[in-house]
Coordinates of C-alpha atoms in Angstrom, one line a residue:
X1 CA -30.9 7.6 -3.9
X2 CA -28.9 10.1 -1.5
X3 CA -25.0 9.3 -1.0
X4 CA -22.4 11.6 0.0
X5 CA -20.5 12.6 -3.0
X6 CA -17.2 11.0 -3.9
X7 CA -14.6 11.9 -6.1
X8 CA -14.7 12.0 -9.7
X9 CA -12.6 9.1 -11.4
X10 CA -10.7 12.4 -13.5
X11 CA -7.9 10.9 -15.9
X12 CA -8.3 7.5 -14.4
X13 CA -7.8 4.1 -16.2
X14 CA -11.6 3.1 -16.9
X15 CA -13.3 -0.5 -16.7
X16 CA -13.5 -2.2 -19.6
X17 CA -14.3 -6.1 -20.4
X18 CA -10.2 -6.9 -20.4
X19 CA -9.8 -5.3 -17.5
X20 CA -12.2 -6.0 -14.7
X21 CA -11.5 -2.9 -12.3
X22 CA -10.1 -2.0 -9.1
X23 CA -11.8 -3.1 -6.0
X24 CA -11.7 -2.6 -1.9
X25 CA -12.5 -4.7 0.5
X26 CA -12.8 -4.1 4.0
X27 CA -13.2 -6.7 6.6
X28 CA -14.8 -6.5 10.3
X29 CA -14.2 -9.6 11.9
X30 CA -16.3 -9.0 14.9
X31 CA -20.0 -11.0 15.0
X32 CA -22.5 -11.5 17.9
X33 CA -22.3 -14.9 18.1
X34 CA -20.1 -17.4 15.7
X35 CA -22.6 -19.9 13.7
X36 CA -21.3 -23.2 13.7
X37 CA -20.9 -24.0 10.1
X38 CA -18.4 -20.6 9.2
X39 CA -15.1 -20.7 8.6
X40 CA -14.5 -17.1 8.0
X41 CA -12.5 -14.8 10.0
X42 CA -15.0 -13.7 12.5
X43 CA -14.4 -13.3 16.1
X44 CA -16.9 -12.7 19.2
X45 CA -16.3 -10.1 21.8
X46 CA -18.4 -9.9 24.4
X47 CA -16.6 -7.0 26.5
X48 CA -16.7 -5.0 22.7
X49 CA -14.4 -2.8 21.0
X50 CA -12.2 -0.1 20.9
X51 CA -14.4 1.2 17.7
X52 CA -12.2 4.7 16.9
X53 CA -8.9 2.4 17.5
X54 CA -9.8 0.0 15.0
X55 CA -10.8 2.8 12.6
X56 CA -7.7 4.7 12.6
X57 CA -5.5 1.3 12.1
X58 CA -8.1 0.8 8.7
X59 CA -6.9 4.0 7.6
X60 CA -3.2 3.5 8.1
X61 CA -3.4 0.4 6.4
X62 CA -5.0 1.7 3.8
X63 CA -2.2 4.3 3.5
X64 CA 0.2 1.6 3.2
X65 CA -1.4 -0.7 0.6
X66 CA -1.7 2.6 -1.3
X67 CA 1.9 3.2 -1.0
X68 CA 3.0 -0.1 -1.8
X69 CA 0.5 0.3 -5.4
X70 CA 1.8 3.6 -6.2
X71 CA 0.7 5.8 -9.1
X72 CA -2.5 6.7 -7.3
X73 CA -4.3 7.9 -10.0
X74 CA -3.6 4.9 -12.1
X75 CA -6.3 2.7 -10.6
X76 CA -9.9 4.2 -10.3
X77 CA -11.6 2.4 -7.6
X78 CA -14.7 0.8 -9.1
X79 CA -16.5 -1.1 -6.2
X80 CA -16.0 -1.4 -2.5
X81 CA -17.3 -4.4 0.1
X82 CA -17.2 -4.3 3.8
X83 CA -17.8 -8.3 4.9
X84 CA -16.7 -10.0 7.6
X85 CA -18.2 -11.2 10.6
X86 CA -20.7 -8.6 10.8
X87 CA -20.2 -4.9 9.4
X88 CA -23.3 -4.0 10.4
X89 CA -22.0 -3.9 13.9
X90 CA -19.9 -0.6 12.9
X91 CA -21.4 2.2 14.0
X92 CA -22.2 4.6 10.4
X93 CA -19.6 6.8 11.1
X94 CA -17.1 4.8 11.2
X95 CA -18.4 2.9 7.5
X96 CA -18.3 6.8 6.8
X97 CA -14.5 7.4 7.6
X98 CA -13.3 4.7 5.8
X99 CA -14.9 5.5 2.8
X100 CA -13.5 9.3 2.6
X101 CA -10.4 8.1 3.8
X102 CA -10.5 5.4 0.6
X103 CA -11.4 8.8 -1.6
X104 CA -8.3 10.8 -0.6
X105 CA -6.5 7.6 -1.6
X106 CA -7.6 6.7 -5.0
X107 CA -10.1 8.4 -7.4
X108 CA -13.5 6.9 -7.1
X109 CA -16.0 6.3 -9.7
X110 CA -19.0 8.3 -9.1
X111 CA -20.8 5.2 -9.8
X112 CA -18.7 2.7 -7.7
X113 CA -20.9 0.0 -5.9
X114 CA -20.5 0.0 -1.9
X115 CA -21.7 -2.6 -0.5
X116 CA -22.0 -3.7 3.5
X117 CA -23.1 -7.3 4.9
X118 CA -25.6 -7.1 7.3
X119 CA -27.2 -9.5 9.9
X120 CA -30.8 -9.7 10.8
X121 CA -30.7 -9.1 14.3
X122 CA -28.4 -5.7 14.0
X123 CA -30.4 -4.5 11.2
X124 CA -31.8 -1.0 12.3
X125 CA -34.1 1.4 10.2
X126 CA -32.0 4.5 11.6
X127 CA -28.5 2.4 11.5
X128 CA -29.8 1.7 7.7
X129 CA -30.7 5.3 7.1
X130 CA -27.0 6.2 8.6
X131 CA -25.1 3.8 6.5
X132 CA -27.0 5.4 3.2
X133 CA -25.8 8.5 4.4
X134 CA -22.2 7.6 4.6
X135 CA -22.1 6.4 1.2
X136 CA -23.2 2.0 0.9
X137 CA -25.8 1.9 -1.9
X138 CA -25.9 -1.8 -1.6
X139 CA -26.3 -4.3 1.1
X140 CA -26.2 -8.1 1.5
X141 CA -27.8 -9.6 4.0
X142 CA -27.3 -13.3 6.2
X143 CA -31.0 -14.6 6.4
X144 CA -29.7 -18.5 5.5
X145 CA -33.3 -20.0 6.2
X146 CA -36.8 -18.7 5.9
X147 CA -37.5 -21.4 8.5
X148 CA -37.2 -20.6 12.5
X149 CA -36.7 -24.3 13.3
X150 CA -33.5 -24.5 10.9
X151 CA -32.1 -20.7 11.8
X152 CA -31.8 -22.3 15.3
X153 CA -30.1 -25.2 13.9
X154 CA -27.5 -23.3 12.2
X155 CA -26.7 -21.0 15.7
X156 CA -28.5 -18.0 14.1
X157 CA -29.5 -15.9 16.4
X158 CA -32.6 -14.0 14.7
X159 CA -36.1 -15.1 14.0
X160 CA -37.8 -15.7 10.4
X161 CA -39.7 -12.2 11.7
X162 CA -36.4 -10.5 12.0
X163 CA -35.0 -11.3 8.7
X164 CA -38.2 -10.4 6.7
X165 CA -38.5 -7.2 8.9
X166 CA -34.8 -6.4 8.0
X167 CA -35.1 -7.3 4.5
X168 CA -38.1 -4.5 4.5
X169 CA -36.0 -2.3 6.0
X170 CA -33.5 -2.7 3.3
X171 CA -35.7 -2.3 0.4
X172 CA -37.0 0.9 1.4
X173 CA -33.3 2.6 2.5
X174 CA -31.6 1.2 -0.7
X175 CA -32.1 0.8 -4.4
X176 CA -30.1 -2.9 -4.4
X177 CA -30.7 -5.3 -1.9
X178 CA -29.3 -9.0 -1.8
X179 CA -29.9 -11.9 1.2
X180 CA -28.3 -14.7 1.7
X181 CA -30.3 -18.6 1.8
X182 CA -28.2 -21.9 2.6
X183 CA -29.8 -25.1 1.7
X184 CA -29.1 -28.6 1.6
X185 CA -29.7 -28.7 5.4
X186 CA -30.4 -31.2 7.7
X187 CA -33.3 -33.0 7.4
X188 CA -34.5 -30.8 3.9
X189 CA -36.8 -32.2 1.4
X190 CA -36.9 -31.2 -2.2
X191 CA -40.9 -30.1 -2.0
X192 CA -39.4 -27.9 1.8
X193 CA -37.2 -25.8 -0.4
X194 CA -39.7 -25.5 -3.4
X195 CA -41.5 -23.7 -1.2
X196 CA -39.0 -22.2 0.9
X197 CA -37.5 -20.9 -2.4
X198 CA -40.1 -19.9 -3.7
X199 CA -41.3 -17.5 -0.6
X200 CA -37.6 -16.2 -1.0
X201 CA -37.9 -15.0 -4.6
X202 CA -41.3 -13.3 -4.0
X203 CA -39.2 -11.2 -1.5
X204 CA -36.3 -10.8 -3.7
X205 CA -35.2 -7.1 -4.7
X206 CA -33.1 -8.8 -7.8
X207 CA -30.2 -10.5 -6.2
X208 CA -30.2 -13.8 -4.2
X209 CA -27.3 -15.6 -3.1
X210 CA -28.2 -19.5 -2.4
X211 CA -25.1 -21.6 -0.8
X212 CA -25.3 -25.4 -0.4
X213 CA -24.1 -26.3 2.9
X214 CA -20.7 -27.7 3.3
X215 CA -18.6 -29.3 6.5
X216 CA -15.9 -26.4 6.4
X217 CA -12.5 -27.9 8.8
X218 CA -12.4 -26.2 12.3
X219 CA -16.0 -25.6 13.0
X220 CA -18.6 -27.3 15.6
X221 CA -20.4 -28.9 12.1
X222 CA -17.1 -30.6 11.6
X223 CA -16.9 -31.9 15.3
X224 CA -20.4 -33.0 14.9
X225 CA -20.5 -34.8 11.5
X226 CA -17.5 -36.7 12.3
X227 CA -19.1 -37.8 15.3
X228 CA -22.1 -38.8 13.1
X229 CA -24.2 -36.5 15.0
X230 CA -25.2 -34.2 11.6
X231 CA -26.2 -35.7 8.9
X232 CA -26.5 -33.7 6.0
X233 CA -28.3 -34.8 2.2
X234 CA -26.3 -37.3 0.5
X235 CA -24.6 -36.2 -2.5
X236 CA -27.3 -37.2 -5.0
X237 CA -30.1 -35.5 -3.1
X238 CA -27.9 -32.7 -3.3
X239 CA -27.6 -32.5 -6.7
X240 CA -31.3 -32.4 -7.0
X241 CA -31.8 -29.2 -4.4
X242 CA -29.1 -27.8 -6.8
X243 CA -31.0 -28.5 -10.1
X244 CA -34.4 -27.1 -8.2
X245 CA -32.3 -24.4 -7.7
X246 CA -31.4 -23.7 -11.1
X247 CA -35.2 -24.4 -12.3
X248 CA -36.7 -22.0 -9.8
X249 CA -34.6 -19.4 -10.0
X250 CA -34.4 -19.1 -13.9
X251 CA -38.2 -19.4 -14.7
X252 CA -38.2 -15.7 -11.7
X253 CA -35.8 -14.3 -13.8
X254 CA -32.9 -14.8 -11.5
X255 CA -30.0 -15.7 -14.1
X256 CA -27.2 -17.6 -12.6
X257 CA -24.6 -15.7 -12.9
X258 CA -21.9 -17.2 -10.9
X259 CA -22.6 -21.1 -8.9
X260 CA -24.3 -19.6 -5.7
X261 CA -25.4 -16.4 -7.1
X262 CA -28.5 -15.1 -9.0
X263 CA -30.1 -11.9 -10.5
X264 CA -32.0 -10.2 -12.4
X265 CA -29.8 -8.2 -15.5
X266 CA -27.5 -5.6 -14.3
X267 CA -27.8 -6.6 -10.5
X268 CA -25.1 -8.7 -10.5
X269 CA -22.4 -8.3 -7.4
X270 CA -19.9 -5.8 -9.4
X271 CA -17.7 -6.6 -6.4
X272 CA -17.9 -10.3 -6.4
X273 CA -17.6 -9.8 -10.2
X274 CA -14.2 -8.6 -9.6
X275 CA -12.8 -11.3 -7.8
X276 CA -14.3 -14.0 -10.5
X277 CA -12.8 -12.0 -13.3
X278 CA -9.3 -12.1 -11.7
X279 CA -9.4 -8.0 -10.9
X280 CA -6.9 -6.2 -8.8
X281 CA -8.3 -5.5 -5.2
X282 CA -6.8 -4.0 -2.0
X283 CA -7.8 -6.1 1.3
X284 CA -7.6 -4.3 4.2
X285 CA -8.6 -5.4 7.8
X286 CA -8.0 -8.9 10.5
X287 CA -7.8 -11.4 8.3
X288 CA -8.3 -10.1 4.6
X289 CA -6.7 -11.3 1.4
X290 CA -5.6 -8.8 -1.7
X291 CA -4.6 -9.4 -4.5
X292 CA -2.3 -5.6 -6.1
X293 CA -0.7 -4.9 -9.0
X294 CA 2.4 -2.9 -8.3
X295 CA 5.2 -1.3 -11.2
X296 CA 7.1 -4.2 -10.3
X297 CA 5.0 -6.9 -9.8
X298 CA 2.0 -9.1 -8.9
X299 CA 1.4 -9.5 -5.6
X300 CA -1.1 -11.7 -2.7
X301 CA -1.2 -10.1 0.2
X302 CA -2.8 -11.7 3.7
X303 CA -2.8 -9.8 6.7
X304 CA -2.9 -11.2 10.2
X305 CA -6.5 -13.0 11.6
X306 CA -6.2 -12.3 15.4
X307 CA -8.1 -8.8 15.5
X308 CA -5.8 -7.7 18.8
X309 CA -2.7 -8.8 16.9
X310 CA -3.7 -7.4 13.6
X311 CA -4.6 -3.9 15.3
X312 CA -1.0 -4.3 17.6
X313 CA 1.0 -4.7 14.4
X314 CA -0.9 -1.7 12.2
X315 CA -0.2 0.4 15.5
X316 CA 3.3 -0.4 15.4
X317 CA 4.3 -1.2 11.8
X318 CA 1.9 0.9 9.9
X319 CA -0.1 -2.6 8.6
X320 CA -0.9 -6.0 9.6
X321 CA 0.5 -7.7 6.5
X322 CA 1.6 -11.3 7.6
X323 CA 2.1 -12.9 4.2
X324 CA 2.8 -11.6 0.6
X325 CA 3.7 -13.5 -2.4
X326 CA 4.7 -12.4 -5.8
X327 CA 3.1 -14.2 -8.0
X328 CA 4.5 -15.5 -10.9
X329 CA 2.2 -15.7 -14.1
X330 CA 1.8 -19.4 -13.9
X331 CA 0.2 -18.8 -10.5
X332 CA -1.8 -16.0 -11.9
X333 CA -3.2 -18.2 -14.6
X334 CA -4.0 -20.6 -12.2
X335 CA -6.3 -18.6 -9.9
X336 CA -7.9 -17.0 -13.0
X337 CA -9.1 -20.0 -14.4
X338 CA -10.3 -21.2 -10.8
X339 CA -12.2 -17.9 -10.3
X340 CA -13.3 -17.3 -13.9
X341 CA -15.0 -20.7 -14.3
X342 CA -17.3 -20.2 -11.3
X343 CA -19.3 -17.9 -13.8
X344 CA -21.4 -18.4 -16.3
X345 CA -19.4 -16.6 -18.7
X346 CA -16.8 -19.1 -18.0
X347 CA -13.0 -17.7 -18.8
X348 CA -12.0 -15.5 -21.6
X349 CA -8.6 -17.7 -22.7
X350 CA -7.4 -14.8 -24.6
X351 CA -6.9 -12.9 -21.4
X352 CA -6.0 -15.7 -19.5
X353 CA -3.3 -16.0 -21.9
X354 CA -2.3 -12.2 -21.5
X355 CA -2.5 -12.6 -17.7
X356 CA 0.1 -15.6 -17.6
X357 CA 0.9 -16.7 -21.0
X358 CA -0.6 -20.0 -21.3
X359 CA -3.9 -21.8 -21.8
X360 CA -5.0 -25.2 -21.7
X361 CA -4.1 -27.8 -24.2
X362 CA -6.2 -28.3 -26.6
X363 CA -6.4 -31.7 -26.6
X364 CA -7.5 -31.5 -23.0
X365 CA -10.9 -29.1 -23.9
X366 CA -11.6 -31.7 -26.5
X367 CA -11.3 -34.6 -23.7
X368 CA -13.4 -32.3 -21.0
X369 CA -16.3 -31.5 -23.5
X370 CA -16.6 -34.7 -24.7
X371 CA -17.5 -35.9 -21.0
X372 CA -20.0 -32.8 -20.9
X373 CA -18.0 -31.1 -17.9
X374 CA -17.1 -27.7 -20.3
X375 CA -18.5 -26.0 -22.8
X376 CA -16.7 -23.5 -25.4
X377 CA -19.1 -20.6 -25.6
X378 CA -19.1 -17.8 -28.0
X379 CA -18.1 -14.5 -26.2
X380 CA -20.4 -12.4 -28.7
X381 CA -23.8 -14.2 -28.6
X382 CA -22.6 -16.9 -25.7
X383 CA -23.6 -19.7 -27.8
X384 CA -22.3 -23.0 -27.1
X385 CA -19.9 -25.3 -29.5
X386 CA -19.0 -28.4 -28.3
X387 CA -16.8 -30.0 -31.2
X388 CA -13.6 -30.9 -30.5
X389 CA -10.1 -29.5 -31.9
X390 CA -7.6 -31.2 -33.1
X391 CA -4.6 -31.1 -31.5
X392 CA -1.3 -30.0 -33.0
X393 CA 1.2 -32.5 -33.4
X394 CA 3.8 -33.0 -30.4
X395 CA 7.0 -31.0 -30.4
X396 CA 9.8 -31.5 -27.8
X397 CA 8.6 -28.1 -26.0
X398 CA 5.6 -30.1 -25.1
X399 CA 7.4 -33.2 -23.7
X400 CA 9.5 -31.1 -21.4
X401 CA 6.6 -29.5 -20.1
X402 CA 5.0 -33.2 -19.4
X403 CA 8.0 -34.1 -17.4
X404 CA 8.3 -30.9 -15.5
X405 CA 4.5 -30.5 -15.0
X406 CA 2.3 -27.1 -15.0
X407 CA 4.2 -23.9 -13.7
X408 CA 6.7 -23.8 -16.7
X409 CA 6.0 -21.0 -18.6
X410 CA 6.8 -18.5 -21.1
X411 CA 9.0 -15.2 -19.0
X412 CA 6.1 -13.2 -20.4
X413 CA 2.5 -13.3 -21.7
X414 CA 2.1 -13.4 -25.3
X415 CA 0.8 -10.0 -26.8
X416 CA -2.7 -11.4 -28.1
X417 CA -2.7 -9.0 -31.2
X418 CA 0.1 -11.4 -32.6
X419 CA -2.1 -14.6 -32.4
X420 CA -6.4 -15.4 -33.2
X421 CA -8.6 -15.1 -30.4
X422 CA -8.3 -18.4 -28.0
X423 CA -12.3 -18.3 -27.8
X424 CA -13.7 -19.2 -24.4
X425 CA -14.6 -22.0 -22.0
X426 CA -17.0 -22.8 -19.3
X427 CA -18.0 -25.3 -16.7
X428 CA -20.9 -27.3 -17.4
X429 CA -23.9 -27.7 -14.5
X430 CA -21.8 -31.3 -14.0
X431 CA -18.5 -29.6 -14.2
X432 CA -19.4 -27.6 -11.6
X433 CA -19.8 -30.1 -9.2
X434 CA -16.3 -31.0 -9.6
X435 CA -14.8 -27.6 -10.4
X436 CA -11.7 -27.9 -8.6
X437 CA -10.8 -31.3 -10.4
X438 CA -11.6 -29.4 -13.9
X439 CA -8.9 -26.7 -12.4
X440 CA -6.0 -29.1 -11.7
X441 CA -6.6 -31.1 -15.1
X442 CA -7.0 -28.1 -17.6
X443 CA -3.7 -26.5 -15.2
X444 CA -1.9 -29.5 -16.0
X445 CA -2.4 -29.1 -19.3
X446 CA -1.0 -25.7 -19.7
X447 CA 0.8 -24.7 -23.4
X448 CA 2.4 -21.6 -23.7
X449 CA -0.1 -19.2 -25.2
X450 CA 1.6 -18.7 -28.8
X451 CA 1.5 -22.7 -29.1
X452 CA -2.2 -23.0 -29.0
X453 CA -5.3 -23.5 -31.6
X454 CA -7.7 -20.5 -31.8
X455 CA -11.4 -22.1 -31.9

């Protein structure tokens, strides 16, 4: 598949499994209409856009996130994602100029996944063609219902003919194509989405992504289901669209990789991948999150949401950062294990513990399995052990840390050559479904790293 050429990682650090790359992410908040259920940054502007404005603020941001990294050459960039609101609203140049300007930044792998999110209604076999040309080998696109009657109910503005036209489109222009379904909509029945489902994986290139809806805060689905005037499933019929899910997709060979997500081997979201891994990424653009690794430290960067204000501040300050925190390796370990047990891999707790230097009590993944919410998988063959450890006995380091509560921690990881390998853990289907309850307990069980039982 055609691409312009990029530059050759040289000397570069290279991917391996501790270290789950370096990543860019690009965000265009702009969309043609705002659906009611999203909560992301997206912002409508019917008079348009000052297109080569924006572009040249990208690129000075990006000059500054690179300054504030340093040591270009120490970071190959291994994927890259324009999302938003709607990328496929830039014009192909302008995804163009950003990539080559991201290549005179930082060494790119020649084999770096770019991927753009498209909509239905801007899809485009020339605008396609363009974006090929610039560089995207992959592209992700918003159908969220194979159904016309629901796509209205959801504020899309394309038809069911639109999205399969666009998904055509896609297939031809790229080698890896992904789309986008929500379910657990109004009104859905489990034998609706069977065959809704079903129609979607016949048309699947090797990568769906399948999102339960959800009331998000500050969006007209909120207004309208605390009026009472959307109802959505109740919890348990929830659960069984999720497990049809699971069924459908796994018997078409769609592994699930990560709770939403599902592909066929090796078409996996190496971008998305990064994030769940807990990888370094720059975030540049209204509203994007990074997280960097500079010589000094650790940090979360936000920028500022308002597209106008974001774009005044990069013209005069040279970015649009708003907020950046150091994080401390506490904090680190924290979002790991939130990310990491998203996936079906679940978290590696030997690099947990070199990313912040502790790793849940034993006693607590003993107490978890037992009520079948985790599982301690293998990392070599992924096979599952569910026995429980014993737990050391007591020493007064572990009382303080039960009066002080999670966030104490060790000044520094603890080299894992000097201690056996911490196995790894995962979330269970019915862990998943409370995932951010299995965070807070197993983070309030935190030991320092050296303390803790290898499996």
């Amino acid at each position: 598949m055609h691409a312009r050429p990029v530059r050759a990682a040289g000397n570069a650090r290279a991917v391996t499994p501790g270290d789950p790359g370096f990543g860019v992410y690009i965000h265009w908040p702009f969309c043609a209409q705002k659906c009611p259920y999203c909560d992301f940054n997206s912002h409508v502007r019917f008079g348009g856009w000052d297109e080569p404005r924006y572009l040249a603020a990208y690129k000075r941001e990006l000059d500054h996130v690179a300054a504030l990294i340093g040591d270009k050459r120490a970071r190959t960039v291994s994927s890259i994602f324009f999302g938003g609101g709607t990328p496929s609203l830039m014009k192909p140049e302008t995804v163009g100029a950003i990539l080559d300007h991201i290549a005179a930044l930082w060494p790119v792998d020649p084999n770096a996944e770019i991927t753009l999110e498209a909509n239905p209604g801007s899809v485009e076999a020339a605008r396609f063609a363009g974006y090929r040309t610039a560089g995207v080998n992959r592209v992700s696109i918003g159908v969220q219902s194979l159904r016309d009657a629901d796509l209205k109910r959801l504020g899309r503005i394309h038809s069911v003919e639109e999205a399969k036209a666009a998904i055509g489109i896609a297939t031809r222009t790229f080698d890896r194509v992904s789309f986008d379904l929500i379910y657990a909509r109004p009104e859905q029945t489990l034998d609706g989405w069977r065959e809704e489902l079903t129609e979607a994986i016949a048309m699947a290139a090797g990568h769906l992504s399948l999102y339960q809806l959800t009331i998000e805060p500050e969006t007209r689905f909120a207004d309208l289901y605390a009026k009472g005037r959307l109802v959505i499933p109740a919890a348990e019929a929830a659960h069984d669209l999720y497990e049809l899910t699971q069924e459908l997709t796994q018997s078409a060979g769609l592994a699930q990789y990560e709770i939403s997500n599902h592909a066929r081997p090796g078409e996996e979201s190496r971008h998305n991948l990064l994030y769940w891994r807990y990888g370094a990424y720059a975030g540049v653009g209204p509203g994007a999150h990074g997280r960097i690794e500079t010589s000094a430290a650790h940090l979360a960067t936000q920028t500022e949401r308002s597209p106008e204000r974001w774009l005044a501040s990069v013209e005069q300050h040279g970015h649009g950062i708003v907020d950046t925190e150091d994080l401390t390796p506490a904090a680190r370990a924290d979002e790991m294990l939130l990310m990491g047990l998203r996936l079906g891999e679940g978290v590696d707790l030997d690099r947990l513990a070199a990313v912040g230097g502790l790793t849940p009590s034993a006693a607590k993944l003993a107490d978890l399995a037992a009520q079948g919410l985790i599982e301690h998988a293998t990392q070599a063959t992924g096979g599952v052990d569910l026995s429980p450890e014993p737990e050391p006995s007591p020493e007064p380091w572990d009382e303080i840390r039960a009066c002080v509560g999670p966030g104490l921690s060790p000044a520094s990881p603890v080299p894992a050559r000097h201690r056996p390998s911490l196995g790894r853990i995962r979330a269970t289907t019915e862990g998943r479904f409370i995932l951010n309850r299995l965070v807070l307990e197993l983070s309030a069980s935190f030991v320092p790293a050296d303390r803790a039982s290898p499996r």
